[in-house]
Amino acid sequence: MMLQAVLVTAALMVASLAISWYARRHTSTTAEFYLAGRAVGIFANASAISGDYFSAASFLGVAGAVYAAGVDGLWIGTGFAAGFVPVLLFFASPLRRFGEYTLPDFLASRFQSRTARLAGVVMVQVVVLFYMAPQMIGAGTIWELLVGRGFLGLSPYATGVALTTLMVATFTAMGGMRGTTWNQAVQFWILLTAVVLVVALALAAGFSYGGVLGDVSRGPLVSPERWRVADLLQADPELGRRPVEMARAVMSPAYWEAHIAPVLNEPQTEVVVLMPQPDRLRPELTAQFNRPGGQYGPLDQISLLLTLVLGTAGLPHVMIRYYTNPSGLVARWTTVWVLVFTSGFYVLAAMVGVLGRALVPQLLYQGGRGLLVPTVDGVLLRPDTVLPLLAQSLGGPLVFGDVAAGAVAAMFSTIGGLLMAAAASWGHDLFERYLDPGVPERTRVLVGKLAIGLMALMALALGLLVPRLGLDQAYPAVIARMVTWAFSVAAGGLVPVLFVSIWWRGVTLRGALAGMVLGGGGAVVYIVLHMLYVLGRLPDGLSLELLDHMAYPTLFTVPLALGAIYLVSWLDRRNLPGNVDEVWMRIHGTAAERHARRVARVGRVSGP
Amino acid sequence: MADWKTPQNGGAEEALGQELADWAPTDWVIEEYDTPEEVEAVFRAQRRLSFRYGGLFLAATITLPVLNSTWGYWVHEPLGKGFTLAYLAAAFLYPIFCVLLGLAYTLQANRLEEDLLGRRR
């Protein structure tokens, strides 16, 4: 247990609660509670969006992905950042100009349809649940790493999940969107500072990016793999040699003699060895750190990148933040700043991954200052621990504390954003619109807070359920994998319908619904099939070769959804919504915000 | 008429001074409005702009993984200190491209709206 880390993390938790306590006075109306009064400026909202966006998968996972897979890992961070380009080009300004509260609000008004709203609510909830699950896994994992013990009879993992749920639900319900915004902005700068510190310390210690990259790219890219000794000794007919020889060739003689050689006469024993990774783009070669192919084949290279760049615009907790900007113009500039923040962060996180490849063996050799993280012959068993390890080794307990607080901050800000988006969907889209439209403002806010509690319970259940399903064992980098699944569902289920609703007059309600069902439903079905495939539970006789080559379905769900929207809308062209001109005036005209600016200016230059 | 606020510092004073210079008593009664024809024109112009930038972005985004799979020089030849073109693109060039593209688009989109909209009565 790292006392300093726990203290810094505890300080962050207290600060989050204090901010929410201070912000609670701004939660008296639904516009304040859900949207911070639509008065969040460019810098604050860009910081908050970045904090909202950087989950545990980003903060620990991107450095870990680069550490584990080299160039292929780089694309995860780069794709996360690039996702804001489509947001800027096609969505941020029109959605903000349309106003309202949520994505289902937009769909309901665009198509003058309750069905569109309900379909939007379902899709929002599905995306939120997909995104929430890995955050809860991250919460449990970080608690295991930091504290390593459970309370009240719970395991360390379950304690982390439960405590995080309780904390985030409390500060989100208390502070509403205003408190969540302030918290997310502060949390973003904490986690950015943590990465900057680690990189600065490494460079100050004399490590150069290029030099380190050259060093780690000399040999083959190796990863720890668990093998049964009997399988390790059996010749691979495809390779024409035994796996044990391949492992022996890339591991140090000292480690081999000490840890592997003594168990090679026990066929049923399992050992973890380093294995050179095949180049999945050029099978005749072994993978190398500075070459793509260490993790993804040709289809996955494209599918992963498309998933990340197209999915961002469909993430409800990110897009709801644009409604907190005062205008479409401000929403655009906010996105430019988000691009700067996220790109900068991921460039630095990637550097941490590269530095880790070179530094971890040295740090382990020197001994003493590092965390007790499991390694195999100088390679981390869990790549996600590379950032905390470097922080502890290079900067000591205080920098490690900052990184630990950053990891917790990343989870808090993302889970807080998810809870707000889900609560807005339940409270605003369902309760206020259908169940009790005439209810007073105070009750609406109360319902929003109750919705946060309900979603928090679902998050808790998800966090505890995933390990029971065995998904964390089946997928080595389960957090990053599940986050990318959420992007897939958003990319298929929400992005195409939002895109055509903003940029094509000809879309009809039926077309929109067809796109959501095929795009979102197709993504969910594909992901479930992939889970069953990896868990070895696919029904007998069902063999899908594609599952082996493509982990994310965006490559076909987005074209499928767009095609369905176009085809069905064309067939249904007599039923165009009657309010398209009015919607166009709102999302593409600027009169309302020019008027608001003028009123604000008059208010500024004259007193009350 | 309401009282004027007094600025408290130099920077704010300058900004407020400019606002006062721009402001006219008729500001109270001016209404900003767009005509449907103007909005349709700005929509078409914005769509052209967004799609042009979107096409450029999509082309770059798909080209990079395709190059990873098809062009040997792109992945094999270190440019110095271990950097391959594929690594440089993923680590630096693509993020810089995205930021510059976003900035250029925002400047053009804002200017376009200013030019095509802005009626008052």
XYZ file of C-alpha atoms in Angstrom:
729
model
C 0.000 0.000 0.000
C 1.441 3.361 -0.998
C 0.595 5.798 1.774
C 1.475 8.944 -0.175
C -0.566 7.800 -3.142
C -3.563 7.080 -0.965
C -3.239 10.475 0.722
C -3.038 12.364 -2.586
C -5.982 10.366 -3.923
C -7.975 11.005 -0.763
C -7.233 14.718 -1.119
C -8.628 14.586 -4.656
C -11.806 12.903 -3.421
C -12.282 15.536 -0.709
C -11.665 18.322 -3.245
C -14.243 16.806 -5.628
C -16.831 16.690 -2.887
C -15.993 20.260 -1.820
C -16.414 21.518 -5.382
C -19.763 19.755 -5.683
C -20.860 21.101 -2.309
C -20.012 24.619 -3.457
C -21.792 24.083 -6.793
C -24.972 22.674 -5.250
C -26.518 26.174 -5.126
C -26.551 26.078 -8.948
C -28.847 23.073 -9.207
C -32.256 24.620 -8.622
C -33.511 24.344 -12.227
C -33.172 21.604 -14.811
C -31.169 23.907 -17.135
C -28.745 24.472 -14.251
C -28.716 20.861 -13.092
C -28.233 19.219 -16.490
C -26.494 22.001 -18.473
C -24.768 24.357 -16.010
C -27.019 27.189 -17.195
C -25.552 26.969 -20.731
C -22.843 29.402 -19.652
C -19.613 27.376 -19.731
C -16.836 29.169 -21.639
C -14.367 27.815 -24.185
C -11.404 26.986 -21.950
C -13.468 25.581 -19.073
C -15.589 23.427 -21.346
C -12.600 22.230 -23.377
C -10.915 21.191 -20.118
C -14.112 19.546 -18.882
C -14.716 17.709 -22.169
C -11.135 16.440 -22.111
C -11.549 15.309 -18.495
C -14.852 13.686 -19.400
C -13.253 11.942 -22.370
C -10.078 10.703 -20.660
C -11.128 7.582 -18.893
C -8.934 4.993 -17.208
C -8.537 3.501 -20.696
C -6.932 6.718 -21.888
C -4.883 7.601 -18.875
C -3.328 4.223 -18.123
C -4.389 2.307 -21.209
C -2.793 4.341 -24.004
C 0.684 4.312 -22.445
C 0.105 0.601 -21.773
C -1.027 -0.066 -25.336
C 2.070 1.630 -26.783
C 4.257 -0.246 -24.317
C 2.673 -3.544 -25.347
C 2.249 -3.127 -29.091
C 4.385 -0.199 -30.319
C 2.941 1.599 -33.345
C -0.337 -0.326 -33.240
C -0.848 0.874 -29.680
C -0.162 4.445 -30.781
C -3.225 4.428 -32.982
C -5.534 4.011 -29.997
C -4.521 7.366 -28.524
C -4.261 9.080 -31.880
C -7.689 7.783 -32.870
C -9.220 8.944 -29.585
C -7.960 12.483 -30.255
C -8.891 12.516 -33.949
C -12.485 11.639 -33.022
C -13.065 15.311 -32.316
C -12.449 16.286 -35.940
C -15.816 14.861 -37.129
C -17.412 16.353 -34.011
C -16.113 19.757 -35.069
C -16.919 19.440 -38.770
C -20.421 18.041 -38.532
C -21.969 18.088 -35.065
C -20.776 20.531 -32.382
C -22.150 23.782 -33.698
C -25.495 22.574 -35.174
C -26.371 20.506 -32.112
C -25.595 23.379 -29.777
C -27.600 25.795 -31.903
C -30.545 23.479 -31.813
C -30.490 23.838 -28.008
C -32.544 21.489 -25.850
C -30.903 19.087 -23.422
C -30.012 15.715 -24.921
C -29.448 13.810 -28.161
C -32.935 12.178 -27.902
C -34.350 15.719 -27.586
C -32.811 16.557 -30.940
C -34.125 13.393 -32.596
C -37.629 13.932 -31.165
C -37.829 17.498 -32.443
C -36.177 16.754 -35.772
C -38.723 14.035 -36.585
C -41.623 15.304 -34.456
C -41.848 11.847 -32.985
C -41.957 10.202 -29.587
C -40.690 6.990 -31.171
C -37.542 8.801 -32.282
C -37.038 10.048 -28.728
C -37.509 6.568 -27.263
C -35.156 5.007 -29.811
C -32.613 7.697 -28.915
C -33.022 6.995 -25.193
C -32.463 3.260 -25.737
C -29.352 3.897 -27.815
C -27.964 6.401 -25.297
C -28.451 3.926 -22.456
C -26.779 1.110 -24.403
C -23.745 3.293 -25.173
C -23.547 4.503 -21.568
C -23.653 0.952 -20.211
C -20.971 -0.220 -22.641
C -18.798 2.722 -21.586
C -19.562 2.392 -17.893
C -18.477 -1.249 -17.568
C -14.763 -0.687 -18.323
C -14.671 2.359 -16.049
C -15.849 0.201 -13.183
C -13.263 -2.465 -14.024
C -10.654 0.300 -13.968
C -11.909 1.423 -10.557
C -11.569 -2.060 -9.108
C -8.176 -2.636 -10.710
C -6.682 0.650 -9.507
C -7.896 -0.015 -5.969
C -6.242 -3.447 -6.121
C -3.013 -1.858 -7.316
C -3.001 1.076 -4.898
C -4.483 -0.277 -1.712
C -4.573 -4.013 -2.238
C -7.111 -4.761 0.471
C -10.869 -4.901 0.779
C -13.210 -3.627 3.446
C -16.494 -4.859 4.944
C -15.805 -8.374 3.725
C -15.480 -7.294 0.102
C -12.541 -8.205 -2.132
C -10.128 -5.361 -2.992
C -11.621 -5.228 -6.493
C -15.227 -5.041 -5.242
C -14.239 -2.422 -2.652
C -12.763 -0.217 -5.389
C -15.880 -0.583 -7.527
C -18.262 0.146 -4.654
C -16.308 3.096 -3.265
C -15.902 4.726 -6.674
C -19.602 4.322 -7.429
C -20.571 5.872 -4.118
C -18.166 8.793 -4.462
C -19.032 9.705 -8.031
C -22.780 9.327 -7.550
C -22.581 11.602 -4.509
C -20.631 14.432 -6.116
C -22.548 14.238 -9.383
C -25.968 14.298 -7.735
C -24.889 17.036 -5.360
C -23.177 19.389 -7.800
C -25.179 18.753 -10.963
C -23.598 19.712 -14.281
C -21.966 22.843 -12.823
C -20.112 20.836 -10.174
C -19.376 18.064 -12.661
C -17.920 20.638 -15.079
C -15.622 22.131 -12.468
C -14.598 18.689 -11.274
C -13.921 17.419 -14.781
C -11.851 20.496 -15.638
C -9.748 20.218 -12.471
C -9.379 16.472 -12.937
C -8.184 16.942 -16.521
C -5.367 19.233 -15.429
C -4.379 16.823 -12.654
C -3.980 13.936 -15.068
C -2.251 16.052 -17.706
C 0.202 17.282 -15.071
C 0.913 13.684 -14.070
C 1.903 12.669 -17.607
C 3.929 15.848 -18.181
C 5.823 15.229 -14.945
C 6.742 11.658 -15.849
C 7.941 12.608 -19.342
C 9.877 15.622 -18.018
C 11.581 13.502 -15.359
C 12.571 10.890 -17.939
C 14.000 13.507 -20.300
C 15.798 15.222 -17.412
C 17.371 11.873 -16.564
C 18.974 11.883 -20.003
C 16.624 9.757 -22.086
C 15.917 10.906 -25.611
C 12.748 9.822 -27.392
C 14.502 8.912 -30.639
C 17.373 7.159 -28.949
C 15.052 5.039 -26.813
C 12.821 4.240 -29.777
C 15.843 3.065 -31.755
C 16.960 0.863 -28.873
C 13.612 -0.823 -28.283
C 13.081 -1.398 -32.005
C 16.291 -3.384 -32.552
C 14.959 -6.795 -31.598
C 11.583 -8.422 -32.154
C 8.531 -7.141 -30.271
C 7.984 -9.541 -27.367
C 5.009 -10.051 -25.075
C 4.458 -12.230 -22.030
C 2.336 -15.298 -22.787
C 1.063 -18.035 -20.492
C 1.784 -21.557 -21.773
C 1.355 -25.125 -20.541
C 4.809 -26.698 -20.588
C 3.599 -29.634 -22.706
C 2.356 -27.223 -25.407
C 5.521 -25.197 -25.189
C 7.580 -28.269 -26.002
C 5.401 -29.451 -28.876
C 6.532 -28.531 -32.396
C 4.335 -26.024 -34.202
C 3.595 -27.558 -37.643
C 3.138 -24.116 -39.242
C 6.397 -22.675 -37.928
C 8.356 -25.906 -38.090
C 9.877 -25.348 -34.656
C 8.927 -25.624 -31.017
C 7.587 -22.552 -29.169
C 10.102 -23.178 -26.414
C 12.922 -22.421 -28.864
C 11.323 -19.163 -29.890
C 10.928 -18.107 -26.264
C 14.449 -19.187 -25.400
C 15.839 -17.060 -28.239
C 14.375 -13.800 -26.897
C 14.777 -14.295 -23.136
C 17.884 -13.663 -21.067
C 19.897 -16.756 -20.108
C 19.858 -15.795 -16.443
C 16.069 -15.516 -16.260
C 15.636 -18.681 -18.295
C 17.870 -20.745 -16.054
C 16.307 -19.356 -12.896
C 12.612 -19.490 -13.738
C 11.838 -21.521 -16.849
C 14.380 -24.330 -17.162
C 13.539 -25.881 -13.738
C 9.888 -26.521 -14.703
C 10.372 -27.785 -18.256
C 10.093 -31.397 -17.084
C 6.618 -30.790 -15.596
C 4.265 -31.028 -18.622
C 1.122 -29.808 -16.850
C 2.721 -26.772 -15.216
C 1.900 -23.359 -16.635
C 4.687 -20.869 -17.214
C 4.756 -17.305 -18.463
C 7.394 -16.761 -21.136
C 8.228 -13.966 -23.547
C 7.258 -14.705 -27.124
C 8.242 -12.816 -30.274
C 5.020 -11.499 -31.790
C 4.153 -12.324 -35.376
C 3.793 -9.391 -37.756
C 0.071 -9.506 -38.518
C 0.510 -7.430 -41.666
C 3.447 -9.397 -43.080
C 3.222 -12.932 -41.668
C 6.698 -13.865 -42.896
C 8.237 -11.392 -40.423
C 8.246 -10.960 -36.665
C 6.774 -7.748 -35.325
C 8.966 -4.825 -34.370
C 8.188 -1.949 -32.007
C 8.461 0.836 -34.588
C 6.534 -1.063 -37.295
C 2.755 -1.559 -37.497
C 1.428 -5.123 -37.343
C 2.320 -6.050 -33.769
C -1.313 -6.337 -32.806
C -3.675 -5.671 -35.695
C -4.092 -7.249 -39.118
C -5.081 -5.257 -42.230
C -8.838 -5.180 -41.513
C -8.420 -4.347 -37.846
C -6.013 -1.502 -38.664
C -8.782 0.274 -40.581
C -11.673 -0.847 -38.418
C -10.053 0.300 -35.160
C -9.215 3.740 -36.491
C -12.654 4.245 -38.041
C -14.306 3.132 -34.810
C -12.387 5.654 -32.755
C -12.739 8.620 -35.113
C -16.421 8.024 -35.864
C -17.583 6.906 -32.428
C -16.747 10.049 -30.471
C -19.613 12.042 -31.980
C -22.083 9.488 -30.643
C -20.889 9.461 -27.043
C -23.760 11.009 -25.058
C -21.628 12.117 -22.109
C -19.297 14.023 -24.443
C -21.947 15.513 -26.707
C -24.137 16.696 -23.819
C -21.261 18.942 -22.795
C -21.729 20.995 -25.984
C -25.170 22.017 -24.759
C -23.419 23.759 -21.852
C -21.691 26.196 -24.228
C -23.477 29.506 -24.749
C -23.409 29.331 -28.580
C -22.503 27.309 -31.664
C -19.529 29.577 -32.280
C -18.178 28.884 -28.798
C -18.846 25.154 -29.321
C -16.578 25.232 -32.392
C -13.711 26.951 -30.611
C -14.178 24.640 -27.652
C -13.640 21.667 -29.951
C -10.473 23.160 -31.408
C -9.078 23.447 -27.883
C -10.206 19.902 -27.102
C -8.248 18.748 -30.150
C -5.153 20.546 -28.864
C -5.538 19.149 -25.332
C -6.276 15.565 -26.367
C -3.606 15.431 -29.080
C -1.006 16.830 -26.693
C -1.972 14.394 -23.981
C -1.816 11.342 -26.228
C 1.538 12.338 -27.730
C 2.929 12.451 -24.191
C 1.181 9.229 -23.128
C 2.730 7.473 -26.122
C 6.167 8.719 -25.059
C 5.588 7.142 -21.652
C 4.908 3.800 -23.327
C 8.127 3.990 -25.362
C 10.220 5.120 -22.402
C 8.726 2.277 -20.354
C 9.965 -0.339 -22.831
C 13.513 0.898 -22.357
C 13.430 1.869 -18.701
C 11.556 -0.972 -17.008
C 14.366 -3.536 -17.376
C 16.887 -1.007 -16.048
C 14.667 -0.064 -13.133
C 14.120 -3.694 -12.252
C 17.859 -4.337 -12.480
C 18.564 -1.421 -10.145
C 15.785 -2.639 -7.836
C 14.422 -0.842 -4.812
C 12.543 2.193 -6.036
C 9.918 0.596 -8.226
C 6.427 -0.613 -7.433
C 5.947 -4.308 -6.892
C 4.498 -4.961 -10.318
C 4.643 -8.428 -11.875
C 7.187 -8.762 -14.679
C 8.624 -11.480 -16.878
C 12.287 -11.064 -17.717
C 12.028 -7.274 -17.623
C 8.663 -6.995 -19.405
C 5.545 -5.916 -17.525
C 2.869 -8.562 -17.223
C 0.208 -5.840 -17.078
C 1.140 -3.053 -19.518
C -1.344 -0.655 -17.874
C 1.043 -0.363 -14.924
C 3.818 1.285 -16.954
C 2.824 4.860 -16.083
C 2.542 4.314 -12.297
C 5.798 2.350 -12.345
C 7.737 5.093 -14.123
C 6.177 7.743 -11.871
C 7.270 5.894 -8.750
C 10.728 5.065 -10.057
C 11.583 8.445 -11.570
C 9.748 10.827 -9.275
C 9.268 9.019 -6.003
C 6.116 8.775 -3.893
C 4.818 12.265 -4.585
C 4.822 11.916 -8.376
C 3.393 8.440 -8.002
C 0.689 9.968 -5.825
C -0.061 12.467 -8.577
C -0.350 9.650 -11.122
C -2.576 7.656 -8.804
C -4.748 10.709 -8.275
C -4.751 11.219 -12.053
C -5.978 7.662 -12.604
C -8.738 8.135 -10.070
C -9.533 11.554 -11.549
C -9.831 10.020 -15.017
C -12.366 7.504 -13.762
C -14.260 10.016 -11.658
C -14.628 12.530 -14.466
C -15.749 9.947 -17.014
C -18.138 8.130 -14.691
C -19.520 11.509 -13.550
C -20.130 12.490 -17.173
C -21.765 9.151 -17.939
C -24.057 9.432 -14.922
C -25.108 12.952 -15.951
C -25.819 11.873 -19.532
C -27.788 8.823 -18.410
C -29.696 10.808 -15.792
C -30.622 13.473 -18.352
C -31.919 10.717 -20.584
C -34.019 9.091 -17.855
C -35.101 12.236 -16.054
C -35.528 14.701 -18.893
C -36.353 12.485 -21.876
C -38.630 10.011 -20.141
C -39.979 11.404 -16.880
C -40.477 15.051 -17.850
C -41.764 14.270 -21.335
C -43.996 11.267 -20.719
C -44.578 10.302 -17.126
C -45.346 13.682 -15.562
C -44.906 16.673 -17.909
C -46.508 19.165 -15.509
C -44.261 18.444 -12.574
C -42.639 21.434 -10.792
C -38.986 22.302 -11.377
C -37.837 21.142 -7.952
C -39.300 17.666 -8.505
C -37.644 17.455 -11.934
C -34.255 18.090 -10.370
C -35.007 15.521 -7.672
C -35.866 12.962 -10.356
C -32.545 13.750 -12.061
C -30.729 13.022 -8.801
C -32.655 9.783 -8.305
C -31.795 8.777 -11.871
C -28.126 9.265 -11.035
C -28.571 6.927 -8.059
C -30.284 4.332 -10.242
C -27.549 4.447 -12.869
C -24.908 4.233 -10.143
C -26.465 0.974 -8.956
C -26.394 -0.366 -12.505
C -22.746 0.664 -12.782
C -21.980 -1.180 -9.560
C -23.690 -4.322 -10.854
C -21.780 -4.096 -14.146
C -18.447 -3.668 -12.402
C -19.039 -6.780 -10.326
C -20.490 -8.814 -13.197
C -17.730 -8.459 -15.823
C -15.080 -10.491 -13.942
C -17.685 -13.211 -13.270
C -18.227 -13.552 -17.014
C -14.498 -14.075 -17.437
C -14.117 -11.192 -19.881
C -11.134 -9.757 -18.018
C -9.319 -13.047 -18.543
C -10.441 -13.502 -22.142
C -9.279 -10.064 -23.282
C -5.781 -9.057 -22.096
C -6.458 -5.291 -22.365
C -10.106 -5.513 -21.406
C -10.540 -1.823 -20.436
C -9.366 -0.421 -23.759
C -11.263 -3.172 -25.599
C -14.576 -2.449 -23.888
C -14.234 1.313 -24.310
C -13.691 0.751 -28.018
C -16.822 -1.402 -28.083
C -18.752 1.572 -26.697
C -17.314 3.650 -29.546
C -18.487 0.955 -31.984
C -22.070 1.058 -30.717
C -22.084 4.865 -30.761
C -20.584 4.929 -34.262
C -23.211 2.537 -35.617
C -26.271 3.512 -33.596
C -26.132 7.271 -33.163
C -23.574 8.912 -35.441
C -25.160 8.068 -38.839
C -28.629 9.181 -37.759
C -27.333 12.419 -36.227
C -25.222 13.082 -39.296
C -28.035 12.732 -41.824
C -30.501 14.569 -39.583
C -28.253 17.627 -39.597
C -27.046 17.549 -43.205
C -29.840 15.992 -45.295
C -33.377 17.301 -45.537
C -34.640 14.077 -47.074
C -34.370 11.770 -44.057
C -37.653 10.474 -42.650
C -38.566 9.000 -39.283
C -38.662 5.470 -40.670
C -35.300 5.955 -42.325
C -33.780 7.218 -39.101
C -35.186 4.308 -37.089
C -33.943 1.788 -39.651
C -30.455 3.282 -39.422
C -30.427 3.156 -35.637
C -31.680 -0.420 -35.467
C -29.317 -1.767 -38.114
C -26.280 0.309 -37.131
C -26.619 0.105 -33.356
C -28.222 -3.319 -33.232
C -25.703 -4.691 -35.718
C -22.828 -3.403 -33.577
C -24.264 -4.930 -30.388
C -24.885 -8.307 -32.061
C -21.375 -8.369 -33.528
C -19.777 -7.509 -30.188
C -21.795 -10.192 -28.352
C -20.775 -12.733 -31.011
C -17.151 -11.675 -30.581
C -17.400 -12.124 -26.801
C -18.917 -15.598 -27.221
C -16.241 -16.450 -29.780
C -13.389 -15.413 -27.504
C -14.981 -17.131 -24.504
C -15.387 -20.276 -26.616
C -19.171 -20.264 -26.199
C -20.319 -19.776 -29.776
C -23.129 -22.215 -30.587
C -21.977 -25.368 -32.363
C -21.955 -25.038 -36.113
C -21.693 -21.255 -36.032
C -18.275 -20.422 -37.377
C -17.529 -16.853 -38.342
C -14.098 -16.357 -39.844
C -14.602 -12.590 -39.767
C -14.534 -12.546 -35.954
C -10.911 -13.633 -36.087
C -9.889 -10.745 -38.326
C -12.034 -7.856 -37.161
C -12.622 -6.967 -33.521
C -14.767 -3.890 -34.215
C -17.705 -3.822 -36.610
C -17.682 -0.133 -37.588
C -16.327 -0.898 -41.035
C -19.685 -2.367 -42.010
C -22.190 -1.008 -39.420
C -21.736 2.642 -40.411
C -22.181 2.048 -44.173
C -25.058 -0.312 -43.328
C -26.793 2.338 -41.219
C -26.228 5.089 -43.791
C -27.453 2.834 -46.588
C -30.561 1.845 -44.627
C -31.362 5.472 -43.790
C -31.042 6.503 -47.417
C -32.994 3.570 -48.857
C -35.867 3.624 -46.360
C -36.127 7.424 -46.492
C -36.286 7.273 -50.280
C -39.031 4.649 -50.179
C -40.810 6.702 -47.508
C -40.206 10.060 -49.230
C -43.853 11.105 -49.059
C -43.563 11.291 -45.253
C -40.920 13.958 -44.822
C -41.213 15.721 -41.458
C -43.170 18.948 -41.865
C -40.873 21.050 -39.695
C -37.618 20.765 -41.649
C -37.504 24.501 -42.460
C -37.964 25.392 -38.832
C -35.263 22.938 -37.727
C -32.940 24.272 -40.435
C -33.428 27.827 -39.151
C -32.423 26.671 -35.688
C -29.391 24.518 -36.515
C -27.955 26.376 -39.492
C -29.096 29.939 -38.790
C -27.356 32.191 -36.283
C -30.074 34.753 -35.519
C -30.854 33.391 -32.054
C -27.282 33.468 -30.866
C -26.581 36.838 -32.460
C -29.566 38.129 -30.577
C -28.341 36.511 -27.352
C -24.900 38.092 -27.849
C -26.470 41.502 -28.418
C -28.628 41.191 -25.321
C -25.608 40.102 -23.289
C -23.594 43.045 -24.616
C -26.342 45.508 -23.811
C -26.539 43.951 -20.351
C -22.769 44.380 -19.894
C -22.538 48.022 -20.880
C -25.557 49.107 -18.896
C -26.298 48.484 -15.272
C -29.409 46.849 -13.862
C -31.758 54.970 -18.788
C -29.751 52.626 -16.636
C -26.459 53.630 -15.003
C -23.187 52.864 -16.760
C -20.870 50.360 -15.170
C -17.360 51.603 -14.361
C -14.528 49.358 -15.563
C -12.086 48.303 -12.870
C -8.939 47.549 -14.867
C -7.154 48.595 -18.012
C -7.838 45.548 -20.197
C -11.511 45.497 -19.345
C -11.675 49.266 -19.826
C -10.373 48.962 -23.362
C -12.779 46.148 -24.221
C -15.703 47.930 -22.693
C -14.718 51.134 -24.464
C -14.901 49.331 -27.778
C -18.288 47.902 -26.885
C -19.524 51.343 -25.937
C -18.264 52.716 -29.233
C -20.114 49.975 -31.106
C -23.212 50.309 -29.043
C -26.029 52.542 -30.017
C -29.275 53.339 -28.187
C -31.144 51.509 -30.944
C -29.546 48.249 -29.745
C -32.487 47.886 -27.384
C -34.917 47.541 -30.236
C -32.863 45.846 -32.945
C -33.925 42.322 -33.751
C -31.521 39.852 -35.381
C -33.117 37.616 -37.967
C -32.316 35.223 -40.830
C -34.465 34.577 -43.848
C -35.120 30.959 -44.922
C -33.299 31.668 -48.208
C -30.224 32.917 -46.365
C -30.229 29.928 -44.039
C -30.527 27.574 -46.993
C -27.584 29.346 -48.634
C -25.443 29.179 -45.518
C -26.425 25.529 -45.017
C -25.280 24.665 -48.529
C -22.057 26.613 -48.129
C -21.373 25.049 -44.721
C -22.145 21.588 -46.058
C -19.721 22.127 -48.914
C -17.051 23.300 -46.488
C -17.635 20.546 -43.913
C -17.739 17.825 -46.545
C -14.577 19.103 -48.185
C -12.709 19.032 -44.888
C -14.429 15.771 -43.920
C -13.327 14.146 -47.186
C -9.755 15.257 -46.603
C -9.845 13.931 -43.044
C -11.389 10.598 -44.043
C -8.911 10.158 -46.882
C -5.973 10.723 -44.520
C -7.496 8.483 -41.865
C -7.986 5.556 -44.231
C -4.773 6.105 -46.170
C -2.532 5.651 -43.132
C -3.623 2.098 -42.208
C -3.659 1.184 -45.899
C -0.054 2.385 -46.202
C 0.765 0.297 -43.132
C -0.355 -2.797 -45.012
C 0.953 -2.033 -48.474
C 4.088 0.129 -48.638
C 7.308 -1.434 -47.439
C 9.303 1.792 -47.205
C 6.579 3.299 -45.000
C 7.095 0.679 -42.305
C 10.598 -0.698 -42.709
C 13.120 2.060 -43.266
C 14.085 4.014 -40.158
C 14.516 7.712 -40.901
C 17.016 7.998 -38.071
C 16.943 7.164 -34.379
C 14.384 4.424 -34.914
C 11.609 6.573 -36.374
C 9.824 4.939 -39.308
C 7.399 6.949 -41.416
C 4.549 4.881 -39.952
C 5.664 5.746 -36.427
C 6.131 9.449 -37.177
C 2.704 9.612 -38.787
C 0.917 7.978 -35.857
C 2.861 9.766 -33.116
C 3.095 13.309 -34.500
C 2.048 14.055 -38.071
C -1.551 12.839 -37.894
C -2.335 14.632 -34.582
C -0.773 17.853 -35.931
C -2.749 17.445 -39.156
C -5.972 17.072 -37.143
C -5.347 20.193 -35.059
C -4.433 22.312 -38.102
C -7.409 21.003 -40.050
C -9.725 21.832 -37.149
C -8.305 25.316 -36.811
C -8.535 26.078 -40.529
C -12.100 24.785 -40.687
C -13.225 26.814 -37.698
C -11.811 30.052 -39.082
C -13.463 29.476 -42.451
C -16.790 28.320 -41.031
C -17.052 31.320 -38.718
C -16.143 33.744 -41.502
C -18.649 32.133 -43.818
C -21.470 32.610 -41.322
C -20.466 36.200 -40.695
C -20.460 36.905 -44.414
C -23.759 35.241 -45.258
C -25.871 36.003 -42.208
C -26.491 39.010 -40.004
C -29.683 40.837 -40.904
C -31.209 43.235 -38.373
C -34.388 45.217 -38.190
